[in-house]
Structure formats: structure tokens, C-alpha cells
């Protein structure tokens, strides 16, 4: 079985180390976990994972737009 917390923590740490942006690291982690669930589990879990990912992206849309428009 896949340890989803370990996958999330690994992706979070890697993205945070590269980008130094915790929000981006968190969203990346949940996105990767959702992808794993889509390809490795039953439909209800995959649907819930995708819905959760979509909700998180929606809830953080202001933060994401600030990251996109942030000058380097």
C-alpha cells in the first residue's frame, strides 16, 4: 500500500526546498496524492481526492493568482 502521508510529505519538502513557497508545496502535495488515488484505487476514493483537490485550488485561488503575478 502507498503511504499517502509519506508521499505528501516528500512532495511538500521537495517543492518547498525548490520554491520556498509553503502554499505551492502544499497544493503540489495534495495534487500528487490525488493523482495516485486516481490511478491506484477505486472510483469513490479517486472522485473524493479530485473533488478535494479542486476545492483546495478554488479556496486558494487568490493566493495562486498572487503567486502567478508576483514579480521575480
Short mmCIF file of N, CA and C in Angstrom, two decimals:
data_model
loop_
_atom_site.label_atom_id
_atom_site.label_comp_id
_atom_site.label_asym_id
_atom_site.label_seq_id
_atom_site.Cartn_x
_atom_site.Cartn_y
_atom_site.Cartn_z
N UNK A 1 0.83 -1.19 0.00
CA UNK A 1 0.00 0.00 0.00
C UNK A 1 0.87 1.25 0.00
N UNK A 2 0.34 2.27 -0.58
CA UNK A 2 1.04 3.53 -0.64
C UNK A 2 0.77 4.30 0.65
N UNK A 3 1.83 4.81 1.26
CA UNK A 3 1.68 5.64 2.46
C UNK A 3 1.48 7.08 1.99
N UNK A 4 0.22 7.51 1.94
CA UNK A 4 -0.10 8.81 1.37
C UNK A 4 0.52 9.97 2.14
N UNK A 5 0.61 9.83 3.45
CA UNK A 5 1.23 10.89 4.25
C UNK A 5 2.71 11.03 3.89
N UNK A 6 3.37 9.91 3.64
CA UNK A 6 4.78 9.95 3.26
C UNK A 6 4.95 10.57 1.88
N UNK A 7 4.08 10.22 0.96
CA UNK A 7 4.12 10.81 -0.39
C UNK A 7 3.91 12.32 -0.30
N UNK A 8 2.88 12.72 0.45
CA UNK A 8 2.60 14.14 0.60
C UNK A 8 3.80 14.87 1.21
N UNK A 9 4.35 14.32 2.29
CA UNK A 9 5.48 14.97 2.96
C UNK A 9 6.70 15.08 2.06
N UNK A 10 6.94 14.05 1.25
CA UNK A 10 8.08 14.07 0.35
C UNK A 10 7.92 15.14 -0.73
N UNK A 11 6.74 15.18 -1.34
CA UNK A 11 6.47 16.19 -2.37
C UNK A 11 6.51 17.59 -1.76
N UNK A 12 5.89 17.73 -0.59
CA UNK A 12 5.87 19.03 0.10
C UNK A 12 7.31 19.51 0.36
N UNK A 13 8.13 18.64 0.91
CA UNK A 13 9.51 19.03 1.23
C UNK A 13 10.30 19.38 -0.03
N UNK A 14 10.13 18.60 -1.09
CA UNK A 14 10.87 18.86 -2.33
C UNK A 14 10.46 20.19 -2.95
N UNK A 15 9.16 20.44 -3.04
CA UNK A 15 8.69 21.69 -3.65
C UNK A 15 9.05 22.88 -2.77
N UNK A 16 8.95 22.72 -1.47
CA UNK A 16 9.31 23.80 -0.56
C UNK A 16 10.80 24.12 -0.65
N UNK A 17 11.63 23.10 -0.78
CA UNK A 17 13.07 23.32 -0.90
C UNK A 17 13.41 24.10 -2.17
N UNK A 18 12.68 23.82 -3.23
CA UNK A 18 12.97 24.48 -4.51
C UNK A 18 12.33 25.87 -4.58
N UNK A 19 11.06 25.97 -4.19
CA UNK A 19 10.33 27.22 -4.40
C UNK A 19 10.30 28.15 -3.19
N UNK A 20 10.46 27.62 -1.99
CA UNK A 20 10.37 28.39 -0.74
C UNK A 20 8.98 28.97 -0.51
N UNK A 21 7.96 28.36 -1.12
CA UNK A 21 6.58 28.84 -1.01
C UNK A 21 5.73 27.71 -0.43
N UNK A 22 5.35 27.81 0.86
CA UNK A 22 4.59 26.72 1.50
C UNK A 22 3.24 26.43 0.84
N UNK A 23 2.55 27.44 0.37
CA UNK A 23 1.24 27.22 -0.27
C UNK A 23 1.40 26.38 -1.54
N UNK A 24 2.40 26.67 -2.32
CA UNK A 24 2.65 25.91 -3.54
C UNK A 24 3.06 24.47 -3.20
N UNK A 25 3.85 24.31 -2.17
CA UNK A 25 4.26 22.97 -1.74
C UNK A 25 3.07 22.15 -1.27
N UNK A 26 2.18 22.77 -0.53
CA UNK A 26 1.00 22.07 -0.02
C UNK A 26 0.07 21.65 -1.15
N UNK A 27 -0.19 22.55 -2.07
CA UNK A 27 -1.05 22.23 -3.20
C UNK A 27 -0.42 21.17 -4.10
N UNK A 28 0.87 21.22 -4.27
CA UNK A 28 1.55 20.20 -5.06
C UNK A 28 1.44 18.83 -4.41
N UNK A 29 1.60 18.80 -3.10
CA UNK A 29 1.49 17.53 -2.38
C UNK A 29 0.12 16.90 -2.51
N UNK A 30 -0.92 17.69 -2.33
CA UNK A 30 -2.28 17.13 -2.42
C UNK A 30 -2.60 16.74 -3.85
N UNK A 31 -2.06 17.46 -4.83
CA UNK A 31 -2.29 17.11 -6.23
C UNK A 31 -1.67 15.76 -6.56
N UNK A 32 -0.45 15.52 -6.09
CA UNK A 32 0.21 14.24 -6.35
C UNK A 32 -0.53 13.10 -5.66
N UNK A 33 -0.96 13.31 -4.43
CA UNK A 33 -1.73 12.28 -3.73
C UNK A 33 -3.03 11.99 -4.49
N UNK A 34 -3.69 13.02 -4.99
CA UNK A 34 -4.92 12.82 -5.77
C UNK A 34 -4.63 12.01 -7.04
N UNK A 35 -3.53 12.30 -7.72
CA UNK A 35 -3.17 11.54 -8.92
C UNK A 35 -2.93 10.07 -8.59
N UNK A 36 -2.24 9.82 -7.49
CA UNK A 36 -2.01 8.43 -7.10
C UNK A 36 -3.33 7.72 -6.83
N UNK A 37 -4.23 8.39 -6.15
CA UNK A 37 -5.53 7.79 -5.86
C UNK A 37 -6.32 7.53 -7.14
N UNK A 38 -6.21 8.40 -8.10
CA UNK A 38 -6.93 8.23 -9.37
C UNK A 38 -6.46 6.96 -10.07
N UNK A 39 -5.16 6.72 -10.07
CA UNK A 39 -4.62 5.59 -10.82
C UNK A 39 -4.50 4.29 -10.04
N UNK A 40 -4.67 4.34 -8.70
CA UNK A 40 -4.41 3.13 -7.93
C UNK A 40 -5.55 2.69 -7.02
N UNK A 41 -6.66 3.39 -6.98
CA UNK A 41 -7.73 3.00 -6.06
C UNK A 41 -9.07 2.93 -6.78
N UNK A 42 -10.08 2.65 -6.01
CA UNK A 42 -11.43 2.55 -6.55
C UNK A 42 -12.00 3.93 -6.84
N UNK A 43 -13.02 3.96 -7.66
CA UNK A 43 -13.59 5.21 -8.13
C UNK A 43 -14.05 6.16 -7.01
N UNK A 44 -14.73 5.71 -5.97
CA UNK A 44 -15.17 6.68 -4.95
C UNK A 44 -14.01 7.44 -4.30
N UNK A 45 -12.91 6.75 -4.03
CA UNK A 45 -11.76 7.42 -3.42
C UNK A 45 -11.11 8.39 -4.39
N UNK A 46 -11.02 8.00 -5.63
CA UNK A 46 -10.44 8.88 -6.64
C UNK A 46 -11.30 10.11 -6.84
N UNK A 47 -12.61 9.93 -6.87
CA UNK A 47 -13.52 11.07 -7.04
C UNK A 47 -13.41 12.03 -5.86
N UNK A 48 -13.34 11.49 -4.66
CA UNK A 48 -13.19 12.32 -3.47
C UNK A 48 -11.86 13.07 -3.49
N UNK A 49 -10.81 12.40 -3.90
CA UNK A 49 -9.50 13.05 -3.97
C UNK A 49 -9.50 14.19 -4.98
N UNK A 50 -10.10 13.97 -6.14
CA UNK A 50 -10.17 15.02 -7.16
C UNK A 50 -11.03 16.19 -6.71
N UNK A 51 -12.13 15.89 -6.06
CA UNK A 51 -13.01 16.95 -5.55
C UNK A 51 -12.29 17.76 -4.47
N UNK A 52 -11.55 17.09 -3.61
CA UNK A 52 -10.80 17.78 -2.56
C UNK A 52 -9.72 18.67 -3.17
N UNK A 53 -9.03 18.15 -4.15
CA UNK A 53 -8.00 18.92 -4.83
C UNK A 53 -8.60 20.16 -5.51
N UNK A 54 -9.72 19.97 -6.18
CA UNK A 54 -10.39 21.10 -6.85
C UNK A 54 -10.86 22.13 -5.84
N UNK A 55 -11.39 21.68 -4.71
CA UNK A 55 -11.84 22.60 -3.67
C UNK A 55 -10.67 23.40 -3.10
N UNK A 56 -9.55 22.73 -2.86
CA UNK A 56 -8.38 23.44 -2.33
C UNK A 56 -7.86 24.48 -3.32
N UNK A 57 -7.82 24.12 -4.58
CA UNK A 57 -7.38 25.09 -5.59
C UNK A 57 -8.35 26.27 -5.64
N UNK A 58 -9.64 25.99 -5.58
CA UNK A 58 -10.63 27.06 -5.59
C UNK A 58 -10.47 27.96 -4.37
N UNK A 59 -10.31 27.36 -3.20
CA UNK A 59 -10.18 28.14 -1.97
C UNK A 59 -8.90 28.97 -1.93
N UNK A 60 -7.87 28.54 -2.65
CA UNK A 60 -6.60 29.25 -2.65
C UNK A 60 -6.38 30.05 -3.95
N UNK A 61 -7.46 30.32 -4.66
CA UNK A 61 -7.31 30.98 -5.96
C UNK A 61 -6.68 32.36 -5.84
N UNK A 62 -6.99 33.13 -4.79
CA UNK A 62 -6.39 34.45 -4.62
C UNK A 62 -4.89 34.31 -4.36
N UNK A 63 -4.53 33.36 -3.54
CA UNK A 63 -3.12 33.10 -3.25
C UNK A 63 -2.38 32.66 -4.51
N UNK A 64 -3.01 31.79 -5.29
CA UNK A 64 -2.38 31.32 -6.52
C UNK A 64 -2.21 32.44 -7.54
N UNK A 65 -3.21 33.30 -7.66
CA UNK A 65 -3.08 34.41 -8.62
C UNK A 65 -1.99 35.37 -8.16
N UNK A 66 -1.83 35.55 -6.85
CA UNK A 66 -0.75 36.39 -6.36
C UNK A 66 0.62 35.77 -6.67
N UNK A 67 0.69 34.44 -6.57
CA UNK A 67 1.94 33.76 -6.91
C UNK A 67 2.27 33.88 -8.39
N UNK A 68 1.24 33.80 -9.22
CA UNK A 68 1.45 33.87 -10.67
C UNK A 68 1.89 35.26 -11.10
N UNK A 69 1.29 36.29 -10.50
CA UNK A 69 1.59 37.67 -10.89
C UNK A 69 2.73 38.29 -10.09
N UNK A 70 3.29 37.54 -9.15
CA UNK A 70 4.38 38.05 -8.30
C UNK A 70 5.62 38.31 -9.15
N UNK A 71 6.16 39.55 -9.07
CA UNK A 71 7.38 39.82 -9.84
C UNK A 71 8.56 39.06 -9.24
N UNK A 72 9.45 38.62 -10.10
CA UNK A 72 10.61 37.82 -9.65
C UNK A 72 11.66 38.65 -8.96
#
